[in-house]
GROMACS .gro file of C-alpha atoms in nm:
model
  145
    1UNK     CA    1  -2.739  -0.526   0.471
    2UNK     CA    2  -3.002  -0.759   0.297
    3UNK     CA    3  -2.854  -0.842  -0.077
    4UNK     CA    4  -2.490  -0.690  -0.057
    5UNK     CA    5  -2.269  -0.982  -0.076
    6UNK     CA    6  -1.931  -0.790   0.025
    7UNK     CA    7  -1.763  -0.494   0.048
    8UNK     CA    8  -1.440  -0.391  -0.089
    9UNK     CA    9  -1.242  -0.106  -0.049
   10UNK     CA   10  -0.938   0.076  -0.191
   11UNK     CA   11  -0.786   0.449  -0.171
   12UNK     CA   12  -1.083   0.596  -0.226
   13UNK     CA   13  -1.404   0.403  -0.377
   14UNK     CA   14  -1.616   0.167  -0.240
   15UNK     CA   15  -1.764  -0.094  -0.391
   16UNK     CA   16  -2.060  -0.301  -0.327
   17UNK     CA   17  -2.112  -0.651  -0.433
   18UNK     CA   18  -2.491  -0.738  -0.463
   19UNK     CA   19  -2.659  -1.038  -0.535
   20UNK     CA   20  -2.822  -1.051  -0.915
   21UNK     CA   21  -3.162  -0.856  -0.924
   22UNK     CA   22  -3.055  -0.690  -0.589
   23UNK     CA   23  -3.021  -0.339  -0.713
   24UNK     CA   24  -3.207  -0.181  -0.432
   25UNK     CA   25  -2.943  -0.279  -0.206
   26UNK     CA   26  -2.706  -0.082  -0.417
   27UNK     CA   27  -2.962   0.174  -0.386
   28UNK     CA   28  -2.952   0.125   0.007
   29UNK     CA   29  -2.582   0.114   0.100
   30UNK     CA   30  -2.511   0.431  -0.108
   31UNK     CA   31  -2.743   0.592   0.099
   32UNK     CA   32  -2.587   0.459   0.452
   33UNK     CA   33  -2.285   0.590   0.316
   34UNK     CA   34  -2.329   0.897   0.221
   35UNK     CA   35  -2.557   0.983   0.527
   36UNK     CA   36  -2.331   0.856   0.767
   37UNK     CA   37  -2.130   1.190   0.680
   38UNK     CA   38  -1.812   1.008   0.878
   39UNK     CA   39  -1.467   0.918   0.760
   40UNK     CA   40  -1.319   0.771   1.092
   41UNK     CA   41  -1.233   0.407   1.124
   42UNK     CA   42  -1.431   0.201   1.277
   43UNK     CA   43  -1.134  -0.002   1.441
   44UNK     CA   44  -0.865   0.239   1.602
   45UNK     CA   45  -0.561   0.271   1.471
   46UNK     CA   46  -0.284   0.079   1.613
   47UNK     CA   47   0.118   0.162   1.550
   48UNK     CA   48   0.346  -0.089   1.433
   49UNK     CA   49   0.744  -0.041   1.388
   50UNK     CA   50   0.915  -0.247   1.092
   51UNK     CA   51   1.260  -0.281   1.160
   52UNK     CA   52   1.405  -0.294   0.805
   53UNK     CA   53   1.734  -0.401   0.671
   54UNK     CA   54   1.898  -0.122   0.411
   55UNK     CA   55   2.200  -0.311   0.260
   56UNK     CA   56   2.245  -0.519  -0.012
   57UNK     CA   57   2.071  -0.771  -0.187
   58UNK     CA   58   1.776  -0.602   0.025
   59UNK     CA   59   1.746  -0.298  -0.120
   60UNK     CA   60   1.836  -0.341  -0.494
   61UNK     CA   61   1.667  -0.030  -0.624
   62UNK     CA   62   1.777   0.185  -0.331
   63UNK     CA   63   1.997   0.382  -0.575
   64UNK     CA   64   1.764   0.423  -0.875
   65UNK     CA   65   1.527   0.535  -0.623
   66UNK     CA   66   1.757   0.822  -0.486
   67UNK     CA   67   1.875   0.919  -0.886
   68UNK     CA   68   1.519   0.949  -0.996
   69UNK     CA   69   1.441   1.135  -0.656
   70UNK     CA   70   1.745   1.308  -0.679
   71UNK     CA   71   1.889   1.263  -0.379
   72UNK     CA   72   2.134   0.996  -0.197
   73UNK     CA   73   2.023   0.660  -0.066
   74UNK     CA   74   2.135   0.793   0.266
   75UNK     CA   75   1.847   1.073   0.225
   76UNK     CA   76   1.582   0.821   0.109
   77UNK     CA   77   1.624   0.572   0.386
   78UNK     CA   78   1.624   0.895   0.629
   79UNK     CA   79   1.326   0.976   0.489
   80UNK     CA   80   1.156   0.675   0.491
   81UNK     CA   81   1.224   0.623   0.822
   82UNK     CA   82   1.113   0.924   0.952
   83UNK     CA   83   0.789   0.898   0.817
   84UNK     CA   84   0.470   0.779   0.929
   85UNK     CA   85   0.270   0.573   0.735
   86UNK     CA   86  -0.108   0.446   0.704
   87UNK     CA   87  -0.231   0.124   0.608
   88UNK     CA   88  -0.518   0.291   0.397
   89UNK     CA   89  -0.613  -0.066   0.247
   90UNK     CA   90  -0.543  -0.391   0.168
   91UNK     CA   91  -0.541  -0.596  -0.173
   92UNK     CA   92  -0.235  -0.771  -0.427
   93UNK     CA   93  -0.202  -1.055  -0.192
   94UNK     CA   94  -0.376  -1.172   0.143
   95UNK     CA   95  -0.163  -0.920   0.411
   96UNK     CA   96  -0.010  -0.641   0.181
   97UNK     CA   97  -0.079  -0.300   0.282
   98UNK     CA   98  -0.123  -0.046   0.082
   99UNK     CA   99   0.027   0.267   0.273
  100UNK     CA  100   0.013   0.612   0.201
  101UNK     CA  101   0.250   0.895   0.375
  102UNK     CA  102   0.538   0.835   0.108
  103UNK     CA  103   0.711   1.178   0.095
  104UNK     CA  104   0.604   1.303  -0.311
  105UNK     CA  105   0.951   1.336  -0.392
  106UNK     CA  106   0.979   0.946  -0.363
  107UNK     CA  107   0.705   0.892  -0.589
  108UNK     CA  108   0.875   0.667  -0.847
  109UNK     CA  109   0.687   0.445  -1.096
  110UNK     CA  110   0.679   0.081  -1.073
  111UNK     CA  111   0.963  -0.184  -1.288
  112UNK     CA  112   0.853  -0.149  -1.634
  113UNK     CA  113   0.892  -0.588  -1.596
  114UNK     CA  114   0.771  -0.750  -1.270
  115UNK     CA  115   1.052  -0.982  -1.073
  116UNK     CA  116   0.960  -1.349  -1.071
  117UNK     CA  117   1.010  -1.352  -0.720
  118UNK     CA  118   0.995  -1.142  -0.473
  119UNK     CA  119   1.093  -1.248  -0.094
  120UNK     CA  120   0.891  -1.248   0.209
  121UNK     CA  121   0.932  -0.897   0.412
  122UNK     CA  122   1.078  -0.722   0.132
  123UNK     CA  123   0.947  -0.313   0.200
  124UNK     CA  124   0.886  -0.147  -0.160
  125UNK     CA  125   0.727   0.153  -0.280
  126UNK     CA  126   0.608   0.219  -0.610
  127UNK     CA  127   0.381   0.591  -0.700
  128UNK     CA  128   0.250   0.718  -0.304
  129UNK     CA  129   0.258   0.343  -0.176
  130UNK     CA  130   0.481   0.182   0.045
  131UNK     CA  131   0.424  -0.193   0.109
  132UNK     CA  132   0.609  -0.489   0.282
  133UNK     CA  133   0.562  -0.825   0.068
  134UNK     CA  134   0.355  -1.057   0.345
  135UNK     CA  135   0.493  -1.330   0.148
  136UNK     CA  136   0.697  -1.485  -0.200
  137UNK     CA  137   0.487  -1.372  -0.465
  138UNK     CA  138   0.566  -1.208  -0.829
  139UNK     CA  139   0.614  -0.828  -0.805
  140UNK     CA  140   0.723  -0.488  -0.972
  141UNK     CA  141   0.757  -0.298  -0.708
  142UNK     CA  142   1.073  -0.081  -0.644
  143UNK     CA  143   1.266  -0.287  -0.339
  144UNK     CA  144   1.432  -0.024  -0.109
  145UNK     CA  145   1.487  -0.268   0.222
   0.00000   0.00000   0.00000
């Protein structure tokens, strides 16, 4: 669309980047949007299956996970893994997911102080997310795998 420079998208907005003194195009895409009265991806979805490691030194907050979800680590990773969960979008990094489909009970807040270092693959979850680390990168993300 003439004068929107890019798109982004998170759990719920939408937001338009326009060029300067494009506000029309702002005026524009709101209205594509909102007529298009659809919700349904334009790429179908496609099912992946992490296999994920539960032991030590992967999952260092396994057990303050299953204390402040009162419950045992056994019940958490059974949990986890029987859940399905939806890349809903993608941001932090280049390749992390933002998925949603975290049982509520799991809902845990994230480290009051980020890690340094957080390894490639590492799968953490922190409020209703779940996400796998793409790559080494800071983080404060609760590692359960």
């Amino acid at each position: 669309m003439h004068g929107v420079r890019d798109i982004i998208t998170g759990h719920d907005p939408v937001t338009a980047v326009v060029k300067a003194g494009a506000a029309d195009a702002t005026l524009r895409f709101s209205q594509v949007v909102l007529s298009s009265g659809t919700t349904e991806a334009a790429i179908p979805p496609r099912e992946h299956i992490l296999p994920v490691v539960f032991d030590l030194p992967h999952s260092l907050d396994l057990r303050e996970v299953s204390a402040h979800s009162c419950c045992s680590p056994d019940e958490v990773i059974d949990s986890i893994t029987r859940t399905t969960f939806t890349a809903r979008f993608l941001g932090f990094q280049p390749g992390f997911a933002y998925m949603t489909g975290l049982p509520p009970s799991l809902h845990v807040p994230r480290l009051d102080s980020p890690r340094a270092r957080v390894a490639p693959g590492c799968v953490a979850i922190a409020g209703e997310y779940l996400g796998v680390y793409p790559r080494a990168s800071p983080g404060g993300w609760r590692f359960i795998g």
